[in-house]
Protein backbone atom coordinates (compact mmCIF):
# COMPACT_ATOMS: atom_id res chain seq x y z
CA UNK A 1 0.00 0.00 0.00
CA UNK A 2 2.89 2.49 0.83
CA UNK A 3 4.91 1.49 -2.72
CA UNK A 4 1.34 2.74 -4.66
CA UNK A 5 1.61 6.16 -2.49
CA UNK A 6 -1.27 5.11 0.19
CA UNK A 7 -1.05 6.61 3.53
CA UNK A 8 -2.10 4.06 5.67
CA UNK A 9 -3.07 3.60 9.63
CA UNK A 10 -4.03 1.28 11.82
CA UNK A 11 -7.76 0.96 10.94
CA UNK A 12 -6.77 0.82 7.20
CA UNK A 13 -4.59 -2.43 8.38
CA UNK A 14 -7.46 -3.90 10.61
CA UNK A 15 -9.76 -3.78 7.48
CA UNK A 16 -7.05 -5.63 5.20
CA UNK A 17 -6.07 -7.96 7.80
CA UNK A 18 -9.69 -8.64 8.37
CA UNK A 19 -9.91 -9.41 4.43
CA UNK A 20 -7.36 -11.34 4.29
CA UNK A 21 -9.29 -13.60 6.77
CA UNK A 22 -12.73 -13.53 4.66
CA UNK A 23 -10.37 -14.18 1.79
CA UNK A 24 -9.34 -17.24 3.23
CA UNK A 25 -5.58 -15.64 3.65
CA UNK A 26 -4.06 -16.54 6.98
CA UNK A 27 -0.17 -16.51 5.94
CA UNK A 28 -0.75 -13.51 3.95
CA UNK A 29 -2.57 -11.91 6.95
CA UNK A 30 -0.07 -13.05 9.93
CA UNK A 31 2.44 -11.63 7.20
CA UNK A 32 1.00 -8.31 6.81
CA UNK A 33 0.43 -8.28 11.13
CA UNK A 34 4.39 -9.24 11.42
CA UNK A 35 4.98 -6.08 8.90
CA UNK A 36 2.76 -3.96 11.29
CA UNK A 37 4.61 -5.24 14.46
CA UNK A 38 8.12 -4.92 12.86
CA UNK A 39 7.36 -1.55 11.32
CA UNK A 40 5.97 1.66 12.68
CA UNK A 41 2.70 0.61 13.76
CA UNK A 42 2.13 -0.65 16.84
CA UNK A 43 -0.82 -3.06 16.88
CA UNK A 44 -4.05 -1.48 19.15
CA UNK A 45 -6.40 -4.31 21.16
CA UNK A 46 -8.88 -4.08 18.21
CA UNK A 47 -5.94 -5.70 16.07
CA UNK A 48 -5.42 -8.29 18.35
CA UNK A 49 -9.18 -9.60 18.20
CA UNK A 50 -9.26 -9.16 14.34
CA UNK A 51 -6.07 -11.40 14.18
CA UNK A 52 -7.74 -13.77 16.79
CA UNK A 53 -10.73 -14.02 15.38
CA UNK A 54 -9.33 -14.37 11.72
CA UNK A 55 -7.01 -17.36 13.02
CA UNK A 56 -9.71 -19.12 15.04
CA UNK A 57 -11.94 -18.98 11.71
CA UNK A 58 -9.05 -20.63 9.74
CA UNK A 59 -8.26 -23.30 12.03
CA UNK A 60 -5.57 -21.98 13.65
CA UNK A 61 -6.24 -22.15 17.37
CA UNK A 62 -2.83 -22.56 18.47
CA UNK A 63 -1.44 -19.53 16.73
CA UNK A 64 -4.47 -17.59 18.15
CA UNK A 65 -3.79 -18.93 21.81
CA UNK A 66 -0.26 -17.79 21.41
CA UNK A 67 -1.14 -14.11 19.97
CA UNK A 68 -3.52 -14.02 23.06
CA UNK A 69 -0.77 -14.78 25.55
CA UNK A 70 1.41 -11.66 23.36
CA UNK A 71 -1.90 -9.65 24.04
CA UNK A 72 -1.52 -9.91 27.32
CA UNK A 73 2.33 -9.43 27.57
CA UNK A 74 1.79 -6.24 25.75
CA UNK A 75 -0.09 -5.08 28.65
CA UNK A 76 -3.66 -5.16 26.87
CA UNK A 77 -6.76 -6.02 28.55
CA UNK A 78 -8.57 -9.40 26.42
CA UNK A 79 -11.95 -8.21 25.47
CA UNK A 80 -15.54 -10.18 25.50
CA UNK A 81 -15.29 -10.54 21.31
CA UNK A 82 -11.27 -11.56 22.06
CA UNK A 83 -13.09 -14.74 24.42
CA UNK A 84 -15.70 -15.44 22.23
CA UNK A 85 -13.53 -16.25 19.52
CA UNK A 86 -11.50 -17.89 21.46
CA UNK A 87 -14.37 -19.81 23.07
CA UNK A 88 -15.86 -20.43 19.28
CA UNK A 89 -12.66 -21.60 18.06
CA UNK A 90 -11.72 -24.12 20.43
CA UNK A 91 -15.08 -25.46 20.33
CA UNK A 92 -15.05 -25.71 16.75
CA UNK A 93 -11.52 -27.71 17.28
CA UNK A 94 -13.21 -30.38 19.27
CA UNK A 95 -11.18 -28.81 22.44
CA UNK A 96 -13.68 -28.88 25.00
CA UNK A 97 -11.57 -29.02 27.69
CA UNK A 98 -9.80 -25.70 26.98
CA UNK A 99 -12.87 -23.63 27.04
CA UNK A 100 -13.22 -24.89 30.58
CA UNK A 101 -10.63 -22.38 32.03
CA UNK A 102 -12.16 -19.19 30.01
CA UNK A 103 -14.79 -18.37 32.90
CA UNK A 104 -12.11 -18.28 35.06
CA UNK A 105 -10.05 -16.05 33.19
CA UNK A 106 -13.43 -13.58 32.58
CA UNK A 107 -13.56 -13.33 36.39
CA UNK A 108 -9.94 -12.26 36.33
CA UNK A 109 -10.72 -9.53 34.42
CA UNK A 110 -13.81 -8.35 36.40
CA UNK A 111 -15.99 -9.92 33.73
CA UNK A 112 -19.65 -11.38 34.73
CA UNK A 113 -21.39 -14.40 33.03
CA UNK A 114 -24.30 -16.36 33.17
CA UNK A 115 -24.58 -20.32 32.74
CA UNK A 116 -27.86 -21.51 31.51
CA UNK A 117 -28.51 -25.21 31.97
């Protein structure tokens, strides 16, 4: 985008990464998030869920475990839509066991939840 004279920002980047995920693009949209982190951007909390998200849509669970763990290190705060794709993507992996912990962490974070039997 900068080599055809585009100024870009951080939303402009959420938008492509988020794309790239529709698009069915995961290497070319962990690519462009490594350019982001490597370069002069620094990714915001909102990046972090549209990389999660985009990861636990493709099948990558693990990838978007260990960007959550980074999200954390970085000193961000997980959101509800960070969980819920977490949540949805472990489920979707037949990893039941995992989403067993994620109340736990919610409660960490001052979060409140209802169980419905």
């Amino acid at each position: 985008m900068i080599q055809r004279g585009i100024h870009t920002d951080v939303w402009s980047y959420n938008i492509l990464i988020n794309c790239l995920f529709k698009l069915v693009k995961p290497d070319e949209a962990n690519r462009t998030f490594m350019d982001i982190v490597l370069g002069e951007f620094c990714p915001s909390p909102v990046m972090y869920n549209v990389m999660i998200n985009g990861l636990c849509k493709n099948g990558y669970v693990n990838n978007a475990l260990a960007l959550f763990r980074n999200l954390q290190w970085h000193g961000f705060i997980p959101q509800i839509l960070t969980y819920n794709a977490l949540i949805n993507g472990l489920c979707k992996s037949r990893r039941m066991g995992a989403t067993r912990k994620i109340p736990f962490c919610l409660q960490d974070f001052g979060f409140l939840f209802k169980m419905w039997l």
